[in-house]
Amino acid sequence: MRRLTLAAAFALAIGSAQAQDYPTRPITVIVPFPAGGPTDTIARVTAQSMSQLLGQQIIVENVAGAGGTLGTGRASRAAADGYTLLLHHIGLATADTLYRKLPYATRKAFAPIGLVTDAPMVFIGRSDLPANNFAEFVADAKNGGDKVTFANAGVGSSSQLCAMLFMAAIQTKLTQVPYKGGGPLMNDMIGRQVDVGCEQATAATPPVQAKRIKGFAVTTTARLQSLPDLPTADEGGLKGFALGVWHGLYAPAGTPAPIVQKLSSALQGALKDPELIKRFESINTEPIAPNLATPEALQKHLASELDRWGPIIKASGQFAD
Ligand code: MLT
């Protein structure tokens, strides 16, 4: 017993010593989706502010594929030294059930640092889609069924989750077209290669405002300032339909607590940074309240989301493997 506490005390001392000098070299944040997509954008804006507070460069590395599980697997195997982090979203919780064979244990593989933002989503369609409002969007989806193509960013993405909930709500199976991420998805939507989708406002608002794609409804409980003419999905007839894409920052499990704490403090500072707040507003999302940018709050939130989505996905029978 005495030896154990000594070892723990020793590890803590090492951790504290490490934390004092940390970071002494650039930090990498793995984003499990391609560059140019909503999660990549959120990561780059957050990294910029955090790097100023930590006095060290933060590099965003995109490791896309398999609905975000490829990059997540990579981050889970990284050294627990604070120099490799993961920025991921609600997909970390849904993938845990969607994939029956994951190369990591979601509940154990990461040391949560803090929540970052909770991004709204927008139901969208190609610019020449006949529907001109959400009621017509829903009616055409119901009538069209599997002739209607619904773009998603892979099984485990937020757009796939939205597609799953939408099809359940209208009780109609549409044809899902998977992409590696929101970036390539939006290019094809603008190019009229796919009919409809549901994407984070971060990526959907600019092309909707520019009328390069159509917007139909938002998945928040209140309308978005940036898209005031779009009803909420609930207002538009899908009673109770609401979905936010919460994003969190993680380190590999075993990363010394003082380092995780230092990163959480830097994240909290970044979320109060007027420059970040302005950038987040310009990409139609909001920084999470700083008191939620803590390891405890993210740990609790991730656990409750894993408990929430597990049964829903099992009931849907929609597994990735
Ligand atoms: C992305 O950044 O590509 C998205 O977060 C993908 C998604 O979850 O829809």
Coordinates of C-alpha atoms and ligand atoms in Angstrom, one line a residue:
M1 CA 0.0 0.0 0.0
R2 CA 2.7 2.5 1.0
R3 CA 4.7 1.7 -2.2
L4 CA 1.5 2.4 -4.3
T5 CA 0.9 5.8 -2.8
L6 CA 4.5 6.6 -3.3
A7 CA 4.2 5.6 -7.0
A8 CA 1.1 7.6 -7.4
A9 CA 2.7 10.6 -5.7
F10 CA 5.8 10.1 -7.8
A11 CA 3.7 10.0 -11.0
L12 CA 1.8 13.2 -9.9
A13 CA 5.1 14.9 -9.2
I14 CA 6.4 13.9 -12.6
G15 CA 3.1 15.1 -14.1
S16 CA 3.3 18.4 -12.3
A17 CA 6.9 18.8 -13.4
Q18 CA 6.0 17.9 -17.0
A19 CA 3.0 20.3 -16.8
Q20 CA 5.2 23.2 -15.6
D21 CA 7.3 23.1 -18.8
Y22 CA 4.4 21.9 -21.0
P23 CA 4.1 22.6 -23.9
T24 CA 7.8 22.6 -25.1
R25 CA 7.0 21.7 -28.7
P26 CA 4.1 22.0 -31.2
I27 CA 0.8 20.2 -30.3
T28 CA -1.2 18.2 -32.9
V29 CA -5.0 18.2 -32.9
I30 CA -6.4 15.3 -34.9
V31 CA -9.7 16.1 -36.7
P32 CA -11.4 12.9 -37.9
F33 CA -13.0 14.6 -40.9
P34 CA -11.5 16.3 -44.0
A35 CA -10.2 19.8 -44.2
G36 CA -12.7 22.5 -45.0
G37 CA -15.6 20.8 -43.2
P38 CA -17.4 22.1 -40.1
T39 CA -15.4 20.2 -37.6
D40 CA -12.1 21.2 -39.2
T41 CA -13.2 24.9 -39.2
I42 CA -14.1 24.7 -35.5
A43 CA -10.8 23.0 -34.7
R44 CA -8.7 25.6 -36.5
V45 CA -10.4 28.6 -34.9
T46 CA -10.1 27.0 -31.4
A47 CA -6.5 26.0 -32.0
Q48 CA -5.5 29.5 -33.0
S49 CA -6.7 31.0 -29.7
M50 CA -5.4 28.2 -27.5
S51 CA -1.9 28.4 -29.1
Q52 CA -1.7 32.0 -28.2
L53 CA -2.5 31.2 -24.5
L54 CA -0.2 28.2 -24.4
G55 CA 2.6 30.0 -26.2
Q56 CA 3.0 27.1 -28.6
Q57 CA 2.0 26.2 -32.1
I58 CA -1.0 23.9 -32.5
I59 CA -1.3 22.0 -35.8
V60 CA -4.5 20.5 -37.1
E61 CA -4.1 17.1 -38.7
N62 CA -7.1 15.8 -40.7
V63 CA -7.4 12.0 -40.5
A64 CA -10.7 11.3 -42.2
G65 CA -12.6 8.1 -42.9
A66 CA -15.1 5.6 -41.5
G67 CA -17.4 8.3 -40.1
G68 CA -14.6 9.7 -37.9
T69 CA -13.5 6.4 -36.3
L70 CA -10.2 6.2 -38.2
G71 CA -8.9 9.5 -36.8
T72 CA -10.3 8.7 -33.4
G73 CA -8.5 5.4 -33.4
R74 CA -5.3 7.1 -34.3
A75 CA -5.7 9.6 -31.4
S76 CA -6.5 6.8 -29.0
R77 CA -3.1 5.1 -29.7
A78 CA -1.1 8.4 -29.5
A79 CA 1.4 9.0 -26.6
A80 CA -0.3 10.2 -23.4
D81 CA 2.0 13.3 -23.2
G82 CA -0.3 16.1 -24.2
Y83 CA 1.2 16.6 -27.7
T84 CA -1.6 14.7 -29.6
L85 CA -5.2 15.7 -29.0
L86 CA -8.6 14.9 -30.6
L87 CA -11.4 17.3 -31.5
H88 CA -14.5 15.3 -32.3
H89 CA -18.3 15.7 -32.0
I90 CA -21.5 13.8 -31.1
G91 CA -20.2 11.1 -33.5
L92 CA -17.8 9.8 -30.8
A93 CA -20.9 8.8 -28.9
T94 CA -23.0 7.4 -31.8
A95 CA -20.1 5.5 -33.4
D96 CA -19.8 3.5 -30.1
T97 CA -22.9 1.6 -31.1
L98 CA -22.9 2.0 -34.9
Y99 CA -19.6 0.2 -35.1
R100 CA -19.7 -3.2 -33.3
K101 CA -16.0 -3.6 -33.8
L102 CA -14.1 -0.3 -32.8
P103 CA -10.3 -0.2 -32.4
Y104 CA -10.8 1.7 -29.1
A105 CA -13.1 1.6 -26.0
T106 CA -14.9 5.0 -26.2
R107 CA -15.5 5.2 -22.4
K108 CA -11.9 4.5 -21.5
A109 CA -9.7 5.6 -24.4
F110 CA -9.7 9.4 -23.8
A111 CA -9.0 12.0 -21.1
P112 CA -11.7 14.7 -21.7
I113 CA -10.4 18.2 -21.7
G114 CA -13.7 20.1 -22.3
L115 CA -16.7 20.9 -24.5
V116 CA -16.1 23.5 -27.2
T117 CA -19.4 24.3 -29.0
D118 CA -22.8 22.9 -29.8
A119 CA -23.4 23.5 -33.5
P120 CA -26.9 23.7 -35.0
M121 CA -27.8 21.8 -38.2
V122 CA -29.7 22.8 -41.3
F123 CA -31.9 20.7 -43.6
I124 CA -30.6 21.5 -47.1
G125 CA -31.2 20.6 -50.8
R126 CA -29.8 21.2 -54.2
S127 CA -30.7 24.6 -55.7
D128 CA -33.1 23.2 -58.3
L129 CA -35.0 21.0 -55.9
P130 CA -38.8 21.5 -56.5
A131 CA -39.6 22.0 -52.8
N132 CA -39.8 25.6 -51.6
N133 CA -40.5 25.1 -47.9
F134 CA -40.0 22.4 -45.2
A135 CA -43.5 21.0 -45.6
E136 CA -42.9 20.4 -49.3
F137 CA -39.4 19.0 -48.5
V138 CA -40.9 16.5 -46.1
A139 CA -43.8 15.6 -48.5
D140 CA -41.4 15.1 -51.4
A141 CA -39.2 12.9 -49.3
K142 CA -42.1 10.8 -48.2
N143 CA -43.4 10.5 -51.8
G144 CA -40.0 10.0 -53.3
G145 CA -38.7 7.4 -50.9
D146 CA -35.5 5.6 -52.1
K147 CA -35.5 7.7 -55.3
V148 CA -34.5 10.6 -53.1
T149 CA -30.7 10.8 -52.3
F150 CA -29.7 12.0 -48.9
A151 CA -26.0 13.0 -48.5
N152 CA -24.2 12.1 -45.3
A153 CA -20.6 12.3 -44.1
G154 CA -20.3 8.6 -43.3
V155 CA -21.7 6.3 -40.7
G156 CA -20.9 8.0 -37.4
S157 CA -21.1 11.5 -38.7
S158 CA -23.6 14.1 -37.5
S159 CA -25.2 14.3 -40.9
Q160 CA -25.8 10.6 -40.9
L161 CA -27.3 10.8 -37.4
C162 CA -29.6 13.6 -38.7
A163 CA -30.5 11.5 -41.7
M164 CA -31.3 8.5 -39.4
L165 CA -33.5 10.6 -37.1
F166 CA -35.3 12.3 -40.1
M167 CA -36.1 9.0 -41.8
A168 CA -37.4 7.6 -38.5
A169 CA -39.5 10.8 -38.1
I170 CA -41.1 10.6 -41.6
Q171 CA -41.1 6.8 -41.5
T172 CA -39.6 6.7 -45.0
K173 CA -36.3 5.1 -46.2
L174 CA -34.3 7.4 -48.5
T175 CA -31.1 6.5 -50.4
Q176 CA -28.1 7.6 -48.4
V177 CA -25.0 8.8 -50.2
P178 CA -21.9 8.7 -48.0
Y179 CA -19.0 11.2 -48.3
K180 CA -15.8 11.4 -46.2
G181 CA -16.9 14.6 -44.7
G182 CA -19.0 17.8 -44.8
G183 CA -16.5 19.5 -47.2
P184 CA -16.9 17.0 -50.2
L185 CA -20.6 16.6 -49.3
M186 CA -21.2 20.3 -49.7
N187 CA -19.3 20.5 -53.0
D188 CA -21.6 17.8 -54.5
M189 CA -24.7 19.5 -53.1
I190 CA -23.7 22.8 -54.7
G191 CA -22.9 20.8 -57.9
R192 CA -26.5 19.3 -57.8
Q193 CA -25.1 15.7 -57.6
V194 CA -27.3 14.8 -54.6
D195 CA -30.8 15.8 -53.6
V196 CA -31.0 16.6 -49.9
G197 CA -29.0 16.6 -46.7
C198 CA -28.6 17.9 -43.2
E199 CA -25.4 19.7 -42.4
Q200 CA -24.0 21.8 -39.6
A201 CA -24.8 25.5 -39.9
T202 CA -21.1 26.1 -39.8
A203 CA -20.9 24.8 -43.4
A204 CA -24.4 25.2 -44.6
T205 CA -25.2 28.9 -43.9
P206 CA -22.8 30.5 -46.4
P207 CA -24.1 28.5 -49.5
V208 CA -27.7 28.9 -48.3
Q209 CA -27.3 32.7 -48.0
A210 CA -25.6 32.7 -51.4
K211 CA -28.6 30.7 -52.9
R212 CA -26.1 28.1 -54.1
I213 CA -28.2 25.5 -52.2
K214 CA -31.6 25.6 -50.6
G215 CA -32.2 25.8 -46.9
F216 CA -35.4 24.4 -45.4
A217 CA -35.3 24.2 -41.6
V218 CA -32.9 24.2 -38.6
T219 CA -32.6 21.6 -35.9
T220 CA -32.4 24.0 -33.0
T221 CA -35.4 24.8 -30.8
A222 CA -35.1 28.5 -31.8
R223 CA -34.5 30.0 -35.2
L224 CA -30.9 31.0 -36.2
Q225 CA -30.0 34.7 -36.4
S226 CA -28.0 33.9 -39.6
L227 CA -31.0 32.2 -41.2
P228 CA -34.1 34.0 -39.8
D229 CA -36.4 32.9 -42.5
L230 CA -35.9 29.2 -41.9
P231 CA -38.3 27.6 -39.4
T232 CA -37.2 25.2 -36.8
A233 CA -37.9 21.6 -37.8
D234 CA -40.4 21.5 -34.9
E235 CA -42.2 24.6 -36.3
G236 CA -42.1 23.0 -39.8
G237 CA -44.1 20.0 -38.6
L238 CA -41.5 17.5 -37.2
K239 CA -42.7 17.8 -33.6
G240 CA -39.9 17.7 -31.1
F241 CA -37.2 17.3 -33.7
A242 CA -34.0 18.8 -32.3
L243 CA -30.3 18.0 -32.8
G244 CA -27.2 19.9 -31.8
V245 CA -23.7 18.8 -32.8
W246 CA -21.7 19.1 -29.6
H247 CA -17.9 19.2 -30.1
G248 CA -15.3 18.2 -27.4
L249 CA -11.6 18.2 -27.0
Y250 CA -9.8 15.1 -25.7
A251 CA -6.3 13.8 -24.9
P252 CA -5.4 10.1 -24.9
A253 CA -6.2 8.4 -21.6
G254 CA -3.3 8.4 -19.2
T255 CA -2.3 12.0 -20.1
P256 CA -1.1 13.5 -16.8
A257 CA -3.9 15.4 -15.0
P258 CA -1.9 18.6 -14.6
I259 CA -1.4 18.7 -18.4
V260 CA -5.1 18.0 -19.0
Q261 CA -5.9 20.8 -16.6
K262 CA -3.6 23.2 -18.3
L263 CA -5.2 22.4 -21.7
S264 CA -8.7 22.9 -20.1
S265 CA -7.7 26.3 -18.7
A266 CA -6.4 27.3 -22.2
L267 CA -9.6 26.1 -23.8
Q268 CA -11.7 28.1 -21.3
G269 CA -9.5 31.1 -22.0
A270 CA -9.9 30.6 -25.8
L271 CA -13.7 30.4 -25.5
K272 CA -13.7 33.9 -23.8
D273 CA -11.4 35.3 -26.5
P274 CA -13.3 38.1 -28.4
E275 CA -11.5 37.1 -31.6
L276 CA -12.7 33.5 -31.3
I277 CA -16.2 34.6 -30.4
K278 CA -16.4 36.8 -33.5
R279 CA -15.1 33.9 -35.7
F280 CA -17.5 31.4 -34.2
E281 CA -20.4 33.8 -34.8
S282 CA -19.3 34.3 -38.4
I283 CA -19.5 30.5 -38.8
N284 CA -22.9 30.3 -37.1
T285 CA -22.0 28.6 -34.0
E286 CA -21.4 29.7 -30.4
P287 CA -18.7 28.9 -27.9
I288 CA -19.8 26.6 -25.1
A289 CA -20.1 28.3 -21.7
P290 CA -16.6 28.2 -20.2
N291 CA -17.8 26.3 -17.1
L292 CA -18.6 23.4 -19.5
A293 CA -15.1 23.5 -21.0
T294 CA -13.9 21.3 -18.2
P295 CA -12.8 17.6 -18.0
E296 CA -15.6 16.8 -15.6
A297 CA -18.3 18.4 -17.7
L298 CA -17.2 16.7 -20.9
Q299 CA -16.8 13.3 -19.1
K300 CA -20.3 13.6 -17.8
H301 CA -21.7 14.7 -21.1
L302 CA -20.0 12.0 -23.1
A303 CA -21.2 9.3 -20.7
S304 CA -24.8 10.6 -20.8
E305 CA -24.7 10.8 -24.7
L306 CA -23.4 7.2 -24.9
D307 CA -26.2 6.1 -22.7
R308 CA -28.7 8.1 -24.7
W309 CA -27.8 7.1 -28.3
G310 CA -26.9 3.4 -27.6
P311 CA -30.5 2.2 -27.3
I312 CA -31.8 4.5 -30.0
I313 CA -29.3 3.2 -32.6
K314 CA -29.7 -0.4 -31.5
A315 CA -33.5 0.0 -32.0
S316 CA -32.8 1.4 -35.5
G317 CA -30.8 -1.6 -36.4
Q318 CA -28.6 0.7 -38.6
F319 CA -25.1 -0.6 -37.9
A320 CA -22.0 0.3 -39.8
D321 CA -20.5 -3.2 -39.8
Ligands
MLT1 C1 -17.2 17.4 -40.9 O1 -16.5 18.1 -40.4 O2 -17.0 16.9 -42.0 C2 -18.5 17.0 -40.3 O3 -18.5 17.2 -38.9 C3 -19.0 15.7 -40.7 C4 -20.3 15.4 -40.1 O4 -20.3 15.0 -39.0 O5 -21.4 15.5 -40.7

